[in-house]
Each structure stands twice: as C-alpha cells, then as structure tokens.
Coordinates of C-alpha atoms and ligand atoms in Angstrom, one line a residue:
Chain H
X1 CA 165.6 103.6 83.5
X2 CA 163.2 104.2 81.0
X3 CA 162.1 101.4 78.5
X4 CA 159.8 101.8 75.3
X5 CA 156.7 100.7 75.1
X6 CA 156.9 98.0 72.9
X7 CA 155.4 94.2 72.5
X8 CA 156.2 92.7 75.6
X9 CA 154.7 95.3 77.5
X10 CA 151.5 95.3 75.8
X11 CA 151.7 91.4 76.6
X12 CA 152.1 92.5 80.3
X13 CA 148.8 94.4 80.4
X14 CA 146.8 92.2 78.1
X15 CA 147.5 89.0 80.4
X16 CA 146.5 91.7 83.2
X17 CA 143.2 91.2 81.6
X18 CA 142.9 88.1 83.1
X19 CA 142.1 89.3 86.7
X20 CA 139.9 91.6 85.5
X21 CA 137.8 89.5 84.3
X22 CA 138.0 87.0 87.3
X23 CA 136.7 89.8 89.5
X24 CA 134.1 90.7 87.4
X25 CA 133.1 87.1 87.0
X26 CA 133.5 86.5 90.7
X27 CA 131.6 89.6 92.2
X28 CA 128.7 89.3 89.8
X29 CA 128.2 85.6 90.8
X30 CA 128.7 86.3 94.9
X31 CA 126.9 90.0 93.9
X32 CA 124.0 87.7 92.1
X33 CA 123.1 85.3 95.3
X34 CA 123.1 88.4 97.5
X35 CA 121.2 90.2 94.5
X36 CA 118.4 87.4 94.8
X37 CA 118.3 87.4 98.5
X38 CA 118.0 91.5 99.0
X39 CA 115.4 91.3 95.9
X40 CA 113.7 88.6 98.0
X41 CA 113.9 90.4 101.1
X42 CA 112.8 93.6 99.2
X43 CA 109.9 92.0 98.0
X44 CA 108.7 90.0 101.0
X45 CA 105.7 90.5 103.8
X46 CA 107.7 91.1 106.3
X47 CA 108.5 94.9 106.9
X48 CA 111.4 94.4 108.6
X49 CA 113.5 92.6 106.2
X50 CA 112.0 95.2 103.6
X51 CA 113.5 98.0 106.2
X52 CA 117.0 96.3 106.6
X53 CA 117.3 95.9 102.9
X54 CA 116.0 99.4 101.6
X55 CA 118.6 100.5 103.8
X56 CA 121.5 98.2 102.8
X57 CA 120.4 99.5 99.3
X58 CA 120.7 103.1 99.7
X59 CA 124.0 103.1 101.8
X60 CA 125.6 101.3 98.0
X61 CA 123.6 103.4 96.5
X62 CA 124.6 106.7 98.2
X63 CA 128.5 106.2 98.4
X64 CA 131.4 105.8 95.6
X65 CA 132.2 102.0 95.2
X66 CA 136.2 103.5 95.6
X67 CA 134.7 104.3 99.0
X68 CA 133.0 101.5 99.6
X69 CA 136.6 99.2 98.9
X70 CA 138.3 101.7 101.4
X71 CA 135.8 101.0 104.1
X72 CA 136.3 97.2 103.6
X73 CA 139.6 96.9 103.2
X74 CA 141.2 99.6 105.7
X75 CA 137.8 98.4 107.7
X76 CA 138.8 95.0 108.1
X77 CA 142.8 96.2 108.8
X78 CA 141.1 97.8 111.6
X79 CA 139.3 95.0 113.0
X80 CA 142.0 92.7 113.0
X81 CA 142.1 90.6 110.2
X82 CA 144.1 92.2 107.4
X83 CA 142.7 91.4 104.3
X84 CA 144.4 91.1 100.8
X85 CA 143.9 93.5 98.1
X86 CA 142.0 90.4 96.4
X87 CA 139.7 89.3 99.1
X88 CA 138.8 93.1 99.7
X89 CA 138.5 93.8 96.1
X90 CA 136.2 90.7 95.8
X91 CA 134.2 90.9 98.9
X92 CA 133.6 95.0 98.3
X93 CA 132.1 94.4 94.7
X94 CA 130.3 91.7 95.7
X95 CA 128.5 93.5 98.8
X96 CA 128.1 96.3 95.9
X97 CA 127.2 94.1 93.2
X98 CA 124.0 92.6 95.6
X99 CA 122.7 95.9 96.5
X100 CA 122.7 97.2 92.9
X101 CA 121.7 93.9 91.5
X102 CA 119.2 93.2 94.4
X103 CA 117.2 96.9 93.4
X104 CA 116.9 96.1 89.4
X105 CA 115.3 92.4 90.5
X106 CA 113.3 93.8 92.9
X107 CA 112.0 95.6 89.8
X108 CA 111.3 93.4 87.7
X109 CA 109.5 91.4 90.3
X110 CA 107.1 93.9 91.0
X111 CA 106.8 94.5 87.2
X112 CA 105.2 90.7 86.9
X113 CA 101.6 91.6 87.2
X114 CA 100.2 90.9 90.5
X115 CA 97.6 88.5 89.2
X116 CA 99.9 86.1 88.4
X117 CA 100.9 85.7 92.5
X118 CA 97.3 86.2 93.2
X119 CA 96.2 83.4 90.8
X120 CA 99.6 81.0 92.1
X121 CA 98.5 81.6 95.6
X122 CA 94.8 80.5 94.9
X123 CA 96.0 77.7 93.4
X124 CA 97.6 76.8 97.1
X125 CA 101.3 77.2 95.6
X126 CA 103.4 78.3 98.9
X127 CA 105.8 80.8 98.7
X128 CA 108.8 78.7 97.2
X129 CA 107.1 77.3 94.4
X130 CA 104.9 80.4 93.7
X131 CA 108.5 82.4 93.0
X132 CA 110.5 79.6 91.4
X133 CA 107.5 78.2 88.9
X134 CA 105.8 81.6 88.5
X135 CA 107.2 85.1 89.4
X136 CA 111.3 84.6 88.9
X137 CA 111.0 83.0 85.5
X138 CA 108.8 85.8 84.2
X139 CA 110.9 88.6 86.4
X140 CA 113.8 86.7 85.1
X141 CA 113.1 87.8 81.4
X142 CA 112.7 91.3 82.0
X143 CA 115.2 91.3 84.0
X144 CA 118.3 89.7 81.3
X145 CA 118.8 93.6 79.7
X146 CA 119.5 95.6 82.8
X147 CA 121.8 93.1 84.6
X148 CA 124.0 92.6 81.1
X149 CA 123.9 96.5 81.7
X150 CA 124.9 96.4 85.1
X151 CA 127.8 93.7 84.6
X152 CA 129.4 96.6 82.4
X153 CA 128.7 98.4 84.9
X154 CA 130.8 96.2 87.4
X155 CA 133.4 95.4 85.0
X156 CA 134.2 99.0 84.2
X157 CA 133.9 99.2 88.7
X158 CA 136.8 96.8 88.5
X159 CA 139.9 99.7 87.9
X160 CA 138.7 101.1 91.6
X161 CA 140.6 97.7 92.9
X162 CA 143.8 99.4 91.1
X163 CA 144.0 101.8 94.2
X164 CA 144.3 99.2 96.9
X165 CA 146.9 97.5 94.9
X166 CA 145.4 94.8 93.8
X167 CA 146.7 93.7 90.4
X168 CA 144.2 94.0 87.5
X169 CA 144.2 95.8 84.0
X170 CA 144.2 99.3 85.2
X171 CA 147.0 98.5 87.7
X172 CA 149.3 96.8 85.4
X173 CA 148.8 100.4 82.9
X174 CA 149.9 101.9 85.9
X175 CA 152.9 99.5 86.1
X176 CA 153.8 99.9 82.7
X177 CA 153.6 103.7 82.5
X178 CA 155.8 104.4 85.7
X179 CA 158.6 102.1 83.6
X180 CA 157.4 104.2 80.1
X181 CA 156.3 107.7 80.9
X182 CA 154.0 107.4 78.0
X183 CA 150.4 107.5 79.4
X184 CA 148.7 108.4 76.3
X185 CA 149.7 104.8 74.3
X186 CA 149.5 102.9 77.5
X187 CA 146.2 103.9 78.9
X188 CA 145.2 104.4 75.1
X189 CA 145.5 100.3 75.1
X190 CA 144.2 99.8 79.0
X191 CA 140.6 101.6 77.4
X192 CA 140.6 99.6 74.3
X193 CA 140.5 96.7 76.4
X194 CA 138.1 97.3 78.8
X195 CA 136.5 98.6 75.6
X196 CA 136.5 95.3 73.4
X197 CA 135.3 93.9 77.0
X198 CA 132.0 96.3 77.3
X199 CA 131.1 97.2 74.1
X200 CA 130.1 93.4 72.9
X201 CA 128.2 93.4 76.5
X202 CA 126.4 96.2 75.8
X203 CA 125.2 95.4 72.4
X204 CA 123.9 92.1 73.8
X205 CA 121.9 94.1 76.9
X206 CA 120.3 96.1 73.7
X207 CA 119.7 92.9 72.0
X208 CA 118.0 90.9 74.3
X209 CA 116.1 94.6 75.6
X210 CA 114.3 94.6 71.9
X211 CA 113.8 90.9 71.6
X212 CA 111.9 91.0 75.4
X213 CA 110.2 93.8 74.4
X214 CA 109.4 92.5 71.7
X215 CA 108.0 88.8 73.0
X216 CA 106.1 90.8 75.5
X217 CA 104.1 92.6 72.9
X218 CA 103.1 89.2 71.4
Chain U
X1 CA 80.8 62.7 80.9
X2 CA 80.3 64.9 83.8
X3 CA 81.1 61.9 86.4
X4 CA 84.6 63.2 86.9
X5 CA 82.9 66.6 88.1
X6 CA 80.2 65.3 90.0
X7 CA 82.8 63.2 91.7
X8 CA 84.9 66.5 92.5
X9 CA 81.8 68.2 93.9
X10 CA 79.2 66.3 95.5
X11 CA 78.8 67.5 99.2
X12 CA 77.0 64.6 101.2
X13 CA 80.4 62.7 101.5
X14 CA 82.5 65.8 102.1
X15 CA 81.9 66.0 106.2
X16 CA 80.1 69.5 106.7
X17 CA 77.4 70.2 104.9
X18 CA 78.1 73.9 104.9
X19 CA 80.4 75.0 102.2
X20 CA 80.9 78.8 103.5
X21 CA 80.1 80.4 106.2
X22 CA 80.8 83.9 106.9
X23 CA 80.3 85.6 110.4
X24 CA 80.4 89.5 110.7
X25 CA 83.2 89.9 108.3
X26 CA 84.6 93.3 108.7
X27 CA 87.0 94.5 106.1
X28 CA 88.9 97.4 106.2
X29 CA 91.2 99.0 103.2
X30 CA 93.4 101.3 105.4
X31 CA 89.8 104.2 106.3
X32 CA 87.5 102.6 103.4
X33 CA 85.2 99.9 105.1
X34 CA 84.9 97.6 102.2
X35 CA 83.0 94.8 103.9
X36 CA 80.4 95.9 106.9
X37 CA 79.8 92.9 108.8
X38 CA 79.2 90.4 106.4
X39 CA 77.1 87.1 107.2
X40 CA 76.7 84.3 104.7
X41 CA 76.5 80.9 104.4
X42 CA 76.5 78.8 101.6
X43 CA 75.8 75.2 101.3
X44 CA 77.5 72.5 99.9
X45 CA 76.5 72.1 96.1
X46 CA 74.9 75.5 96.0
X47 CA 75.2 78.0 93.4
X48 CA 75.4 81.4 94.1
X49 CA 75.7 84.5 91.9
X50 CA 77.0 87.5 93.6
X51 CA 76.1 91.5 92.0
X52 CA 75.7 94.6 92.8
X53 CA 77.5 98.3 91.6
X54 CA 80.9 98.4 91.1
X55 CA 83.1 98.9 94.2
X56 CA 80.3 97.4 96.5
X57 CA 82.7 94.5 97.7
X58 CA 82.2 91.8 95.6
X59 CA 85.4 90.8 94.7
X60 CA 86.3 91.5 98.3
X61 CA 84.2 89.3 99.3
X62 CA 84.8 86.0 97.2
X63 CA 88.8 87.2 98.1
X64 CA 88.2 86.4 101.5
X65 CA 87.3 83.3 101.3
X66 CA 90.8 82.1 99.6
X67 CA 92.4 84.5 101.5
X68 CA 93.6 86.5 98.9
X69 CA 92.5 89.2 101.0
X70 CA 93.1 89.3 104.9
X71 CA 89.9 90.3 107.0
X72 CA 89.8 92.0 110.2
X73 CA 86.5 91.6 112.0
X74 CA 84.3 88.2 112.0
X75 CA 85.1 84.5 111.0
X76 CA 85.2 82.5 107.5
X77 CA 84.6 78.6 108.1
X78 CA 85.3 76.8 104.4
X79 CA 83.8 73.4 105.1
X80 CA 83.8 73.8 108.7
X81 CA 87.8 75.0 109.0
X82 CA 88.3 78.8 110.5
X83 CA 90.5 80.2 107.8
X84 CA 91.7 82.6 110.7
X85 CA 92.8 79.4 112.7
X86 CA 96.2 80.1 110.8
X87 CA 99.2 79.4 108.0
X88 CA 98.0 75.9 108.3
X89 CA 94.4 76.0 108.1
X90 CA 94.9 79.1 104.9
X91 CA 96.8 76.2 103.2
X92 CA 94.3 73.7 103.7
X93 CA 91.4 75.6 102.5
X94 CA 93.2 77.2 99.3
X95 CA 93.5 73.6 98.5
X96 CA 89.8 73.2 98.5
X97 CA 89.2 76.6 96.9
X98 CA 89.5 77.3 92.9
X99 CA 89.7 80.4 91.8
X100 CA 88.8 82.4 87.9
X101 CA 89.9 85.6 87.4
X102 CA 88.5 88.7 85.5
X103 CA 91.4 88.5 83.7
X104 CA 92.2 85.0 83.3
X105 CA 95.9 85.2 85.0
X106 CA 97.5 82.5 83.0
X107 CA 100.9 81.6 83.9
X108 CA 102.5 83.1 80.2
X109 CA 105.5 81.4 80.0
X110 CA 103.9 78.0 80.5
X111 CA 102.0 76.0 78.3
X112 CA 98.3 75.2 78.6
X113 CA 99.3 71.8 79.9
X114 CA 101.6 73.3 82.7
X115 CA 99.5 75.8 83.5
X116 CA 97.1 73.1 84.5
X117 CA 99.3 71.0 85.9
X118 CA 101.9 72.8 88.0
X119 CA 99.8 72.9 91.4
X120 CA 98.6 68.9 91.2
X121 CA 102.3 67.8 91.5
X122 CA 103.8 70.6 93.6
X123 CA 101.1 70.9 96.1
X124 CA 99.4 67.7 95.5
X125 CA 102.5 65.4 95.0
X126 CA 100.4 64.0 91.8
X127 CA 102.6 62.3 89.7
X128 CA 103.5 64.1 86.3
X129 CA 101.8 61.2 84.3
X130 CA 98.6 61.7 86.3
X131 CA 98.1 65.0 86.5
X132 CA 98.7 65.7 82.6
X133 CA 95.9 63.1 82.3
X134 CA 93.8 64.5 84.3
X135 CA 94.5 67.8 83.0
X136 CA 93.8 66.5 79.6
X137 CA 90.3 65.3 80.9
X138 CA 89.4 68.7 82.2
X139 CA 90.8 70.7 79.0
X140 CA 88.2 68.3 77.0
X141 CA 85.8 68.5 79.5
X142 CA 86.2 72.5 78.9
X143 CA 86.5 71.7 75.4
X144 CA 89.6 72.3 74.2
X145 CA 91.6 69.4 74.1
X146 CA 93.6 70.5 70.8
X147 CA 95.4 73.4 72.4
X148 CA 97.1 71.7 75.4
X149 CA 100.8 72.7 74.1
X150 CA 100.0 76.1 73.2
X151 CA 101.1 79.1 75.4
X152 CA 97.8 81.2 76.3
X153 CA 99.0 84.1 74.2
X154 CA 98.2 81.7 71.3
X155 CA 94.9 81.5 72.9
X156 CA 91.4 83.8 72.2
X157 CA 90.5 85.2 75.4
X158 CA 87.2 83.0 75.6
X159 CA 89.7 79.9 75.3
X160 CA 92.1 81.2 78.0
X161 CA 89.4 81.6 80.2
X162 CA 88.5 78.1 79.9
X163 CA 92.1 77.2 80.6
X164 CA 91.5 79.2 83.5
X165 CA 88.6 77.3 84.6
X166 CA 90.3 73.7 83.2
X167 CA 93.6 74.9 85.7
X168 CA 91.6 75.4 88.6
X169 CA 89.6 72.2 88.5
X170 CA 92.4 70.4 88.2
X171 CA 93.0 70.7 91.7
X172 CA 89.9 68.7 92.4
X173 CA 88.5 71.8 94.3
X174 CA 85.0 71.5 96.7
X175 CA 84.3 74.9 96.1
X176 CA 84.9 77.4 92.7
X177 CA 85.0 80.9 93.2
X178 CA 84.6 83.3 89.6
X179 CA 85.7 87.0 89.9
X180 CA 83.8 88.8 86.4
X181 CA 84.7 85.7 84.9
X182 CA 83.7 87.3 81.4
X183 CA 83.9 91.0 81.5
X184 CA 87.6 91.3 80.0
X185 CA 86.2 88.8 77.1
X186 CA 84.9 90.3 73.6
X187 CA 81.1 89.7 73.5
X188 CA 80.9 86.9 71.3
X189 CA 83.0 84.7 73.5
X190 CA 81.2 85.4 76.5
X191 CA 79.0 82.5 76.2
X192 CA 81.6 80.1 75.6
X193 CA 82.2 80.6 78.9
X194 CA 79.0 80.8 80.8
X195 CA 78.5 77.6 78.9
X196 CA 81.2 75.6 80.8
X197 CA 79.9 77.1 84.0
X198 CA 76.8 75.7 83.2
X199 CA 78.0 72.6 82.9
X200 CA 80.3 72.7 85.7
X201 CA 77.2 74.2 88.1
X202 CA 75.1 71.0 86.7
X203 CA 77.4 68.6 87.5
X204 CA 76.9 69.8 91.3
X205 CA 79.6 72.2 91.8
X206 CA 79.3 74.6 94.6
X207 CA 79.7 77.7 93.2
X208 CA 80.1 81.6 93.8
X209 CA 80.4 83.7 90.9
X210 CA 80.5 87.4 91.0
X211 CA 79.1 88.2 87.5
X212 CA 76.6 90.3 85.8
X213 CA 75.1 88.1 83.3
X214 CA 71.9 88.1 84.4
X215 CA 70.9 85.0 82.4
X216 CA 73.5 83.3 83.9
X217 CA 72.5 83.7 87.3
X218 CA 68.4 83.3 86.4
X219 CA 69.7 79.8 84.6
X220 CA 71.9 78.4 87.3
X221 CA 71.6 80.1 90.7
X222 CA 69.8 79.1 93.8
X223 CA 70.5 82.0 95.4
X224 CA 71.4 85.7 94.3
X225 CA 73.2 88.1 96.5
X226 CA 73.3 92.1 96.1
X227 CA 75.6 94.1 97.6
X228 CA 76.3 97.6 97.8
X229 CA 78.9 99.8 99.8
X230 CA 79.8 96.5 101.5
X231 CA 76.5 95.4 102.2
X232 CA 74.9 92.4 101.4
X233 CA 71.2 94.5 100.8
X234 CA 69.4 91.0 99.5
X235 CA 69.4 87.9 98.9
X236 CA 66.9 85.6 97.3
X237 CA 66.0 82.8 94.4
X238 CA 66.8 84.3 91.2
X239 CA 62.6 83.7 90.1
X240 CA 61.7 86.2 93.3
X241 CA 64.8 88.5 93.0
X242 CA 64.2 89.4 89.6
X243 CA 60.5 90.1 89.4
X244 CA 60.2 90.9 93.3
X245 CA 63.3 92.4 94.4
X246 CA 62.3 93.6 98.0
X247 CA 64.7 96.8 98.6
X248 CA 65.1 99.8 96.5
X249 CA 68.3 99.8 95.8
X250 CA 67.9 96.5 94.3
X251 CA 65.5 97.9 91.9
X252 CA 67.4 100.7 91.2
X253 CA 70.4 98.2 90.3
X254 CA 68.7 96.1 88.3
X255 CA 67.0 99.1 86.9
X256 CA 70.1 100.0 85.5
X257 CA 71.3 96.9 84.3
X258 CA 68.5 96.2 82.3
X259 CA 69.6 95.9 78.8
X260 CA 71.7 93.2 80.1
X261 CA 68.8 91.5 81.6
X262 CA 68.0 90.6 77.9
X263 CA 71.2 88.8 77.3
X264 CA 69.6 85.1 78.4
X265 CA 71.7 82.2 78.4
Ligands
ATP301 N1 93.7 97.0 97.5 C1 92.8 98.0 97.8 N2 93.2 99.1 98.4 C2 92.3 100.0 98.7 N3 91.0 100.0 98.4 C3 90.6 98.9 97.7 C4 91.5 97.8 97.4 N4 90.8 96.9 96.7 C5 89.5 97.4 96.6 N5 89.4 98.5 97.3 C6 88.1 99.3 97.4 O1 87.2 98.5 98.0 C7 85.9 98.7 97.4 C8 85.3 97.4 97.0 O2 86.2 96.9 96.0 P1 85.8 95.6 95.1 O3 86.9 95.3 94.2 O4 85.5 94.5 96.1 O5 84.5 96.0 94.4 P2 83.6 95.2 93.3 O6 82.3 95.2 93.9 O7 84.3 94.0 93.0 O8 83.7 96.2 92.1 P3 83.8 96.0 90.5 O9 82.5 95.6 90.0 O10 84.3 97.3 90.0 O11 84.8 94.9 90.4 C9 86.1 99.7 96.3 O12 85.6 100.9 96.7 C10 87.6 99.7 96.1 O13 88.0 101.0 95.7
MG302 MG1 85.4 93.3 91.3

C-alpha cells in the first residue's frame, strides 16, 4: 500500500526530531566529561596516561563512527549483555564524542601560554586550582568556536544510529519513504531539518571565533 | 610605610639564617649542561643581582630554586628545607618563594585585584575580605592603588609589572626571585620598576634578581654573581666587581655592556 506524502507524515518525521536532538544533547554532555578527562590526561606529567590517551584518540580518530556503533553494539551482543539501539547509539557517540572533544581541548590548553602555569605554580597554586582558576578558563575561550563546530559535527553523526535501528530523524525518513516511495521530498525535508538544526550552530561557532579573536587582540 | 614589608622580610625571626643554599647543582636540558655544579648561598635579607651572556643559566638558575625547573645533580635548601625532599617540601618552599617574570604573566582574564588575590585564599585559606585588603596595601605600596578593577590588558607594561610584583608579595613571601624583570618593558617605564625593587630591597627583602641594569645592581646589591655557560665565573660586592672584576670574561661582559653601565638608578 502506498500512501502520499502529505501533512501527517511530515509531522511523523519532524517529531522524529526529537531524538535526534536528545542524542546529540546526551553524547555531547557524556562526550564533554570524557573530553575533559582525556584533555586532562593528554595534558598531564605523567607519560602513561598521555600514552593511553594518544592512543584512545587515534583509534576514534582512525575509524568511521558507523564503525565505531557496530563495534559497540554487536560488541556488547557478543559479550553478553545485549544492548538497545539507544544505549549503543548513546554510549558509541559519547566514547566518540570524548576522543574528538578531548583532542580540540587538549589544544587549546596547550595554546594558553606556558607562563601563565609557570607563574600559577610559583605562586604555590597545586594542580586543581592552577587548571580551574587559571588555564581552563582561558583554554575555555578559545576553545567555545571549535566545540560549537564539533557539536554539528555530532549532530550531523547522529543518522549513523539510523542503521542499528534506533529511531531518530534519519530513521523515521526511512520509515516514511518505504510507505511513500518518494525519496526525493522525504529526504528533501529529513536535510532541511538537520539543516535548520546546523546552520544556526554554525553561524554561532563563526560568531564567537571573530569575537575571541577579536578580545584576544585587545 | 614599609613596615608591612619589613615585617614580610626580616630574617632574624625566620629560623635559618641562610635563605639559599645551593650544593653542586647539576642541570641538564636533555645533552645541554645548563648548570655545572652550581654552589651558592644566599643569606637571609641579602640582595643579589644575578648577570651574565645570554643563555649562561640565569634564569635556570633562579628556576630552580621555585622548582620551576627540576635539577638533577646537587641539593637546594630554601631556608634550611631540601626542595628535593619531595611534593611536600616543593609546596612548602613555593609558598615562601615569589616569583616576577620577564614577561609579567598576569592571569588575563582576572582583574588586578584577583590576580593578587587568588593564591592568599586558595593556598593560604585567607579570607576573601583580608586578602583584598592586603592586596590593596601592596597595589599602593607598588603605587597603583587606582587600577585594582582593571584587567592587565588595560594596564602599561611598567604598571603590569608592578601588579606582578604587588601579586607575588601578597603571598607574604621570605624570598623574591625577578627573571629580566624589565627587559619586555619600553624604556621609559623601566625605572618605574627598579624603583619599587628599590624599595622592596630597602625594606629588607631578600632578593635575587637576574637583571642587567647595572645601576640597579650597583644601588642595591650586596653581592653580584656572573655566570657564563652554566658557570658561576664571579662573584663579588658590586663596588669591587665593577671597577675590579677579577676574571676575563667578566671584563669582557661588562665590556660589552657598557653603554648600559651609564643607565644609573
Ligand atoms: N626548556 C629548555 N630546553 C632546552 N634547553 C633549554 C631550555 N631552557 C633553557 N635552555 C638552554 O639552557 C641555556 C640556559 O638558558 P637560560 O634561559 O637559563 O639562559 P639565560 O642566562 O637566562 O639567558 P637569557 O639572558 O637569554 O635569558 C640556554 O643555552 C638555553 O638554550
Ligand atoms: Mg633568562
């Protein structure tokens, strides 16, 4: 049977929308703590949490995020506890989202001049204080552009999820199309909203680049 | 005026009477031997200027003794503590220590006021009332009062650097180290600076200060060190090592400085 695509399923894929979003929203928060830790780790004296990390970063780095969801959730089928298409989706972007995240703030810490540790550390501020009060506020600024950048990034990542069934925007185009047979108008709408998602994301990244850039020319 | 210096500095009641004391301090930058068995020691109160070519070890040197550089031959005693005794000991001494910079090293995205008052209450536990009071003594005491809630990019170099000086004192320090403290500054606010390390070095501040203001170190120094390729070559009273400087590559240093020998404080 073969329905038009007409109001009510546009309504079906825009309420899709939904779970995109959650995903997003949840993998760039769990992909932001583990972000902070590897940038930590990447950052620190001792060479062999820098070793673990460099490598944790590469192996994200090196292989397709569709890949990457595979491994986890056919991974963890494997090992015995069967994940659901939500859980893998999640927990695969968010163990993506830290290693990509994790190597822009590693960046931008190292991009804080190294006086500023130097003079924190003379002024007998231990490690905690000298990266909360000193070095994460100012790598914190330069680092507002490039994770906007990389959230578009991860929000555009989301469709992968599609292929292990879990239920977002790109799955419920699929949905609808299988019932429509016309791809053009269904995935036509499935871009425009992922595009009226990214597009205001990325003119804030460019935004807040110039403004930084800017204040740190003052 | 200077009491609340003189109070931060004097040695007799401070337990050793030896501020520094280096022995056969060996450090090494991967091959490059930047510090050849170094022996110092410096005594509470005193003032010590430090010079010699560039990339002889100065700044090495005063690094050590913070630990902002690790050392791998020899022992550094700050006010009779090893510094290699340990985490515990480092911690203790950078307490003890202040530090200036070449290039001032301002915390940018904090105002004057927090700059100064960041390490009393974090490492210090000073209450937030106390240590902007105390800050606001040292920033008049360094003459600049009026800019407390500014953020150091509003600042001239000359009156960063006394922020600088202002943030480091406000950890009550024993001993203040200066790194170049006025090479990155334009000329004519050089001696805004050398002023307030006059008057921190006469109210009884022990002092080592790597600098090449010759009329600096002539004004204020008991001693003057020269070092070259990670050597301390001499050290004497400025009146002997400026008119009898005993080695010859002394002479040919201060040969070469000699315009700037003219710059008197
Ligand atoms: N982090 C480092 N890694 C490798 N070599 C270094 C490092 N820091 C300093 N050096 C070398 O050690 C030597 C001494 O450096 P130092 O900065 O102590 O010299 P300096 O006397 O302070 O010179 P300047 O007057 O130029 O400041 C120099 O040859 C320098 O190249
Ligand atoms: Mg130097």
């Amino acid at each position: 049977m073969i329905r038009p695509f007409g109001f009510n399923e546009f309504l079906f894929i825009l309420t899709a929308v939904q779970w995109t979003i959650a995903l997003s929203a949840i993998a760039f928060c769990g992909g932001g703590l583990g972000g902070l830790g590897i940038a930590l780790a990447r950052t620190s004296s001792m060479k062999l949490l820098r070793l673990v990390t460099t490598g944790y970063i590469r192996l994200f780095q090196g292989t397709p995020l569709l890949m990457q969801l595979f491994l986890v959730y056919f991974g963890a089928n494997i090992f015995g506890l069967p994940l659901n298409a939500w859980i893998a989706a999640l927990l695969a972007l968010s163990l993506h989202a830290s290693a990509f995240l994790g190597e822009i703030w590693r960046g931008c810490i190292q991009a804080v001049a190294p006086g500023q540790n130097e003079a924190a550390t003379a002024l007998a501020l231990n490690y905690r204080d000298r990266m909360r009060y000193v070095i994460l506020p100012q790598a914190a600024r330069i680092a507002v552009a490039p994770t906007v950048g990389f959230l578009v990034q991860l929000i555009k990542g989301t469709s992968l999820a599609s292929i292990i069934g879990f239920m977002e925007l790109t799955r419920s185009g699929q949905i609808i199309n299988n019932a429509t047979f016309e791809p053009f108008k269904v995935f036509g709408v499935v871009a425009l909203i992922y595009f009226s998602l990214c597009w205001p994301l990325s003119l804030l990244a460019r935004r807040l680049e110039r403004h930084f850039a800017r204040s740190t020319a003052r | 005026m200077p009491t609340e210096l003189q109070t931060g500095a004097t040695g007799a009641s401070r337990g050793s009477d030896i501020a520094v004391r280096m022995e056969g301090v060996d450090k090494h930058y991967d091959d490059f031997h930047a510090l050849k068995k170094i022996d110092l020691e410096v005594r509470s109160g005193e003032r010590i200027v430090i010079c010699g070519p560039s990339g002889s070890g100065k700044s090495t040197l005063i690094r050590c003794i913070n630990r902002l550089e690790e050392i791998q031959g020899g022992r550094i005693l700050v006010y009779g503590r090893d510094l290699t005794a340990g985490s515990a000991a480092v911690e203790a001494i950078r307490r003890e220590v202040g530090m200036v910079f070449q290039q001032f090293n301002l915390f940018p995205h904090m105002t004057v006021l927090e700059n100064c008052t960041l390490a009393p209450r974090r490492v210090r536990s000073v209450s937030r009332e106390e240590a902007e009071a105390t800050a606001r003594r040292y920033l008049e005491r360094v003459r600049i009062p009026e800019q407390a809630d500014k953020y150091p990019a509003q600042l001239s170099g000359g009156q960063q650097q006394r922020v600088a000086i202002a943030r480091a004192l406000c950890m009550n320090p024993k001993i203040m180290l200066f790194d170049e403290p006025t090479s990155a500054l334009d000329p004519e606010m050089v001696q805004e600076v050398l002023d307030t390390m006059i008057d921190l070095a006469e109210g009884g501040m022990t002092m080592l200060c790597v600098t090449h203001e010759m009329g600096f170190a002539r004004k204020v120094a008991d001693r003057v060190v020269f070092m070259d390729e990670g050597e301390i070559v001499e050290t004497a009273p400025p009146s002997e090592f400026f008119t009898r400087p005993q080695h010859k590559r002394t002479r040919k240093f201060l040969g070469q400085i000699g315009i700037q020998q003219q710059n008197i404080v």
